[in-house]
């Protein structure tokens, strides 16, 4: 029998997959841009242009990315925010853009048992609906927009 925290995490992850399928989670059919991981970062942008923090904020708050399902942050207009993952307030103080980028691209590199989706992967994933198989959840530009926004969150 699984311990309570792992059992709860599995239920939450299953709920995320179901919610993602029901809400058409923004899956993109575009090909993944090659990137290089150095240490705990992807130091180079996935695009040729900087991300837009305003678009990134909108993506973080969108139910399609599920960010605020688990995270909370400095979003007074959002009534229900998650408490399963760290508060996003101060994120720009804690991590560099490259570290944020890798966390969004593939959170499982830091914690193989994480319930956070790997937003820019299409291989080795489990419990993925047929319509979302072989597709990243977010595009390279959307990853860069979220990175740009999270980098602005400083105490």
PDB file of C-alpha atoms in Angstrom:
ATOM      1  CA  UNK A   1       0.000   0.000   0.000  1.00  0.00           C
ATOM      2  CA  UNK A   2       1.402   3.408  -0.959  1.00  0.00           C
ATOM      3  CA  UNK A   3       2.110   5.921   1.743  1.00  0.00           C
ATOM      4  CA  UNK A   4      -0.446   8.700   2.056  1.00  0.00           C
ATOM      5  CA  UNK A   5       1.713  11.455   0.467  1.00  0.00           C
ATOM      6  CA  UNK A   6       2.594   9.290  -2.547  1.00  0.00           C
ATOM      7  CA  UNK A   7      -1.002   8.104  -2.867  1.00  0.00           C
ATOM      8  CA  UNK A   8      -2.250  11.706  -2.763  1.00  0.00           C
ATOM      9  CA  UNK A   9       0.413  12.783  -5.253  1.00  0.00           C
ATOM     10  CA  UNK A  10      -0.654   9.995  -7.630  1.00  0.00           C
ATOM     11  CA  UNK A  11      -4.288  11.082  -7.380  1.00  0.00           C
ATOM     12  CA  UNK A  12      -3.349  14.694  -8.039  1.00  0.00           C
ATOM     13  CA  UNK A  13      -1.210  13.725 -11.025  1.00  0.00           C
ATOM     14  CA  UNK A  14      -4.076  11.633 -12.427  1.00  0.00           C
ATOM     15  CA  UNK A  15      -6.389  14.614 -11.940  1.00  0.00           C
ATOM     16  CA  UNK A  16      -3.970  16.852 -13.803  1.00  0.00           C
ATOM     17  CA  UNK A  17      -3.893  14.445 -16.717  1.00  0.00           C
ATOM     18  CA  UNK A  18      -7.698  14.237 -16.778  1.00  0.00           C
ATOM     19  CA  UNK A  19      -8.077  18.004 -16.472  1.00  0.00           C
ATOM     20  CA  UNK A  20      -5.483  18.534 -19.149  1.00  0.00           C
ATOM     21  CA  UNK A  21      -7.302  16.247 -21.563  1.00  0.00           C
ATOM     22  CA  UNK A  22     -10.682  17.774 -20.796  1.00  0.00           C
ATOM     23  CA  UNK A  23      -9.421  21.329 -21.198  1.00  0.00           C
ATOM     24  CA  UNK A  24      -7.243  20.735 -24.267  1.00  0.00           C
ATOM     25  CA  UNK A  25      -4.208  21.772 -22.257  1.00  0.00           C
ATOM     26  CA  UNK A  26      -2.596  23.863 -24.955  1.00  0.00           C
ATOM     27  CA  UNK A  27      -0.625  20.996 -26.462  1.00  0.00           C
ATOM     28  CA  UNK A  28       1.475  22.066 -29.413  1.00  0.00           C
ATOM     29  CA  UNK A  29       2.304  19.922 -32.416  1.00  0.00           C
ATOM     30  CA  UNK A  30       5.471  21.888 -33.188  1.00  0.00           C
ATOM     31  CA  UNK A  31       8.817  20.196 -32.996  1.00  0.00           C
ATOM     32  CA  UNK A  32      11.016  20.628 -29.965  1.00  0.00           C
ATOM     33  CA  UNK A  33      13.884  23.066 -30.350  1.00  0.00           C
ATOM     34  CA  UNK A  34      17.191  21.408 -29.410  1.00  0.00           C
ATOM     35  CA  UNK A  35      18.673  22.666 -26.145  1.00  0.00           C
ATOM     36  CA  UNK A  36      21.730  21.947 -24.034  1.00  0.00           C
ATOM     37  CA  UNK A  37      21.599  21.306 -20.299  1.00  0.00           C
ATOM     38  CA  UNK A  38      24.619  22.528 -18.361  1.00  0.00           C
ATOM     39  CA  UNK A  39      24.502  21.615 -14.686  1.00  0.00           C
ATOM     40  CA  UNK A  40      21.069  22.632 -13.407  1.00  0.00           C
ATOM     41  CA  UNK A  41      20.286  25.046 -16.237  1.00  0.00           C
ATOM     42  CA  UNK A  42      19.366  25.442 -19.854  1.00  0.00           C
ATOM     43  CA  UNK A  43      21.399  28.633 -20.233  1.00  0.00           C
ATOM     44  CA  UNK A  44      20.363  29.495 -23.786  1.00  0.00           C
ATOM     45  CA  UNK A  45      16.884  30.689 -24.722  1.00  0.00           C
ATOM     46  CA  UNK A  46      14.731  28.255 -26.687  1.00  0.00           C
ATOM     47  CA  UNK A  47      13.875  31.086 -29.092  1.00  0.00           C
ATOM     48  CA  UNK A  48      15.732  33.857 -30.881  1.00  0.00           C
ATOM     49  CA  UNK A  49      13.839  36.555 -28.991  1.00  0.00           C
ATOM     50  CA  UNK A  50      13.317  37.295 -25.298  1.00  0.00           C
ATOM     51  CA  UNK A  51      10.116  36.162 -23.646  1.00  0.00           C
ATOM     52  CA  UNK A  52       7.299  38.578 -22.864  1.00  0.00           C
ATOM     53  CA  UNK A  53       6.618  38.805 -19.101  1.00  0.00           C
ATOM     54  CA  UNK A  54       2.997  39.924 -19.636  1.00  0.00           C
ATOM     55  CA  UNK A  55       2.250  36.889 -21.806  1.00  0.00           C
ATOM     56  CA  UNK A  56       4.111  34.732 -19.284  1.00  0.00           C
ATOM     57  CA  UNK A  57       1.950  36.019 -16.430  1.00  0.00           C
ATOM     58  CA  UNK A  58      -1.191  35.259 -18.438  1.00  0.00           C
ATOM     59  CA  UNK A  59       0.078  31.728 -19.093  1.00  0.00           C
ATOM     60  CA  UNK A  60       0.873  31.145 -15.405  1.00  0.00           C
ATOM     61  CA  UNK A  61      -2.659  32.214 -14.495  1.00  0.00           C
ATOM     62  CA  UNK A  62      -4.334  30.243 -17.303  1.00  0.00           C
ATOM     63  CA  UNK A  63      -6.010  27.051 -16.182  1.00  0.00           C
ATOM     64  CA  UNK A  64      -4.553  25.334 -19.256  1.00  0.00           C
ATOM     65  CA  UNK A  65      -1.013  25.391 -17.842  1.00  0.00           C
ATOM     66  CA  UNK A  66      -2.220  24.292 -14.391  1.00  0.00           C
ATOM     67  CA  UNK A  67       0.516  26.371 -12.662  1.00  0.00           C
ATOM     68  CA  UNK A  68      -1.784  27.903 -10.069  1.00  0.00           C
ATOM     69  CA  UNK A  69      -3.475  24.595  -9.430  1.00  0.00           C
ATOM     70  CA  UNK A  70      -0.399  23.730  -7.340  1.00  0.00           C
ATOM     71  CA  UNK A  71       1.431  27.064  -6.890  1.00  0.00           C
ATOM     72  CA  UNK A  72       0.350  30.308  -5.281  1.00  0.00           C
ATOM     73  CA  UNK A  73       1.852  33.704  -5.909  1.00  0.00           C
ATOM     74  CA  UNK A  74       1.366  37.441  -5.987  1.00  0.00           C
ATOM     75  CA  UNK A  75      -1.924  37.186  -7.854  1.00  0.00           C
ATOM     76  CA  UNK A  76      -4.552  39.004  -5.758  1.00  0.00           C
ATOM     77  CA  UNK A  77      -7.151  38.730  -8.517  1.00  0.00           C
ATOM     78  CA  UNK A  78      -7.055  34.914  -8.473  1.00  0.00           C
ATOM     79  CA  UNK A  79      -9.369  33.555  -5.832  1.00  0.00           C
ATOM     80  CA  UNK A  80      -8.187  29.937  -5.648  1.00  0.00           C
ATOM     81  CA  UNK A  81      -4.456  29.199  -5.706  1.00  0.00           C
ATOM     82  CA  UNK A  82      -2.618  25.986  -4.939  1.00  0.00           C
ATOM     83  CA  UNK A  83      -0.643  25.089  -1.850  1.00  0.00           C
ATOM     84  CA  UNK A  84       0.999  21.835  -2.962  1.00  0.00           C
ATOM     85  CA  UNK A  85       4.084  23.483  -4.456  1.00  0.00           C
ATOM     86  CA  UNK A  86       6.249  26.487  -3.536  1.00  0.00           C
ATOM     87  CA  UNK A  87       4.809  29.987  -3.667  1.00  0.00           C
ATOM     88  CA  UNK A  88       6.056  31.698  -6.831  1.00  0.00           C
ATOM     89  CA  UNK A  89       6.671  34.988  -5.000  1.00  0.00           C
ATOM     90  CA  UNK A  90      10.416  35.665  -5.078  1.00  0.00           C
ATOM     91  CA  UNK A  91      11.125  33.078  -7.769  1.00  0.00           C
ATOM     92  CA  UNK A  92      13.371  35.557  -9.601  1.00  0.00           C
ATOM     93  CA  UNK A  93      15.523  35.788  -6.466  1.00  0.00           C
ATOM     94  CA  UNK A  94      15.954  32.041  -6.093  1.00  0.00           C
ATOM     95  CA  UNK A  95      16.715  30.875  -9.614  1.00  0.00           C
ATOM     96  CA  UNK A  96      18.350  32.189 -12.771  1.00  0.00           C
ATOM     97  CA  UNK A  97      16.505  32.244 -16.088  1.00  0.00           C
ATOM     98  CA  UNK A  98      18.381  29.077 -17.096  1.00  0.00           C
ATOM     99  CA  UNK A  99      17.351  27.274 -13.918  1.00  0.00           C
ATOM    100  CA  UNK A 100      13.734  28.341 -14.374  1.00  0.00           C
ATOM    101  CA  UNK A 101      13.838  27.209 -17.998  1.00  0.00           C
ATOM    102  CA  UNK A 102      15.005  23.694 -17.060  1.00  0.00           C
ATOM    103  CA  UNK A 103      12.359  23.423 -14.328  1.00  0.00           C
ATOM    104  CA  UNK A 104       9.669  24.203 -16.901  1.00  0.00           C
ATOM    105  CA  UNK A 105      11.144  22.056 -19.652  1.00  0.00           C
ATOM    106  CA  UNK A 106      11.616  18.960 -17.483  1.00  0.00           C
ATOM    107  CA  UNK A 107      10.889  19.205 -13.760  1.00  0.00           C
ATOM    108  CA  UNK A 108      11.560  15.489 -13.353  1.00  0.00           C
ATOM    109  CA  UNK A 109      15.300  16.161 -13.703  1.00  0.00           C
ATOM    110  CA  UNK A 110      15.168  17.615 -10.185  1.00  0.00           C
ATOM    111  CA  UNK A 111      12.650  15.202  -8.685  1.00  0.00           C
ATOM    112  CA  UNK A 112      11.765  12.012 -10.578  1.00  0.00           C
ATOM    113  CA  UNK A 113       8.557  11.680  -8.514  1.00  0.00           C
ATOM    114  CA  UNK A 114       7.345  15.243  -9.103  1.00  0.00           C
ATOM    115  CA  UNK A 115       3.747  15.826 -10.083  1.00  0.00           C
ATOM    116  CA  UNK A 116       4.762  18.953 -12.008  1.00  0.00           C
ATOM    117  CA  UNK A 117       4.361  18.356 -15.734  1.00  0.00           C
ATOM    118  CA  UNK A 118       7.374  18.487 -18.012  1.00  0.00           C
ATOM    119  CA  UNK A 119       6.037  21.240 -20.241  1.00  0.00           C
ATOM    120  CA  UNK A 120       8.564  20.878 -23.052  1.00  0.00           C
ATOM    121  CA  UNK A 121       9.111  17.140 -23.385  1.00  0.00           C
ATOM    122  CA  UNK A 122       7.479  14.541 -25.533  1.00  0.00           C
ATOM    123  CA  UNK A 123       9.374  11.358 -24.675  1.00  0.00           C
ATOM    124  CA  UNK A 124       9.267   8.979 -21.742  1.00  0.00           C
ATOM    125  CA  UNK A 125       6.007  10.415 -20.407  1.00  0.00           C
ATOM    126  CA  UNK A 126       3.335   8.249 -18.790  1.00  0.00           C
ATOM    127  CA  UNK A 127      -0.423   8.619 -18.574  1.00  0.00           C
ATOM    128  CA  UNK A 128      -0.620  10.911 -21.587  1.00  0.00           C
ATOM    129  CA  UNK A 129      -3.869  11.037 -23.538  1.00  0.00           C
ATOM    130  CA  UNK A 130      -3.697   9.947 -27.183  1.00  0.00           C
ATOM    131  CA  UNK A 131      -4.382  13.493 -28.387  1.00  0.00           C
ATOM    132  CA  UNK A 132      -1.363  14.772 -26.465  1.00  0.00           C
ATOM    133  CA  UNK A 133       1.169  12.020 -27.121  1.00  0.00           C
ATOM    134  CA  UNK A 134       4.383  13.143 -28.825  1.00  0.00           C
ATOM    135  CA  UNK A 135       3.539  16.828 -28.314  1.00  0.00           C
ATOM    136  CA  UNK A 136       4.922  19.319 -25.800  1.00  0.00           C
ATOM    137  CA  UNK A 137       2.357  21.036 -23.586  1.00  0.00           C
ATOM    138  CA  UNK A 138       3.901  24.467 -24.239  1.00  0.00           C
ATOM    139  CA  UNK A 139       5.773  25.911 -27.198  1.00  0.00           C
ATOM    140  CA  UNK A 140       9.325  27.232 -26.942  1.00  0.00           C
ATOM    141  CA  UNK A 141       7.976  30.806 -27.042  1.00  0.00           C
ATOM    142  CA  UNK A 142       5.536  30.077 -24.205  1.00  0.00           C
ATOM    143  CA  UNK A 143       8.338  28.605 -22.088  1.00  0.00           C
ATOM    144  CA  UNK A 144      10.369  31.782 -22.668  1.00  0.00           C
ATOM    145  CA  UNK A 145       7.386  33.988 -21.801  1.00  0.00           C
ATOM    146  CA  UNK A 146       6.907  32.160 -18.490  1.00  0.00           C
ATOM    147  CA  UNK A 147      10.636  32.313 -17.736  1.00  0.00           C
ATOM    148  CA  UNK A 148      10.596  36.079 -18.419  1.00  0.00           C
ATOM    149  CA  UNK A 149       7.650  36.525 -16.056  1.00  0.00           C
ATOM    150  CA  UNK A 150       8.976  34.331 -13.252  1.00  0.00           C
ATOM    151  CA  UNK A 151      12.308  36.179 -13.391  1.00  0.00           C
ATOM    152  CA  UNK A 152      10.442  39.406 -12.536  1.00  0.00           C
ATOM    153  CA  UNK A 153       9.057  37.936  -9.294  1.00  0.00           C
ATOM    154  CA  UNK A 154      11.449  39.368  -6.740  1.00  0.00           C
ATOM    155  CA  UNK A 155      10.907  40.207  -3.065  1.00  0.00           C
TER     156      UNK A 155
END
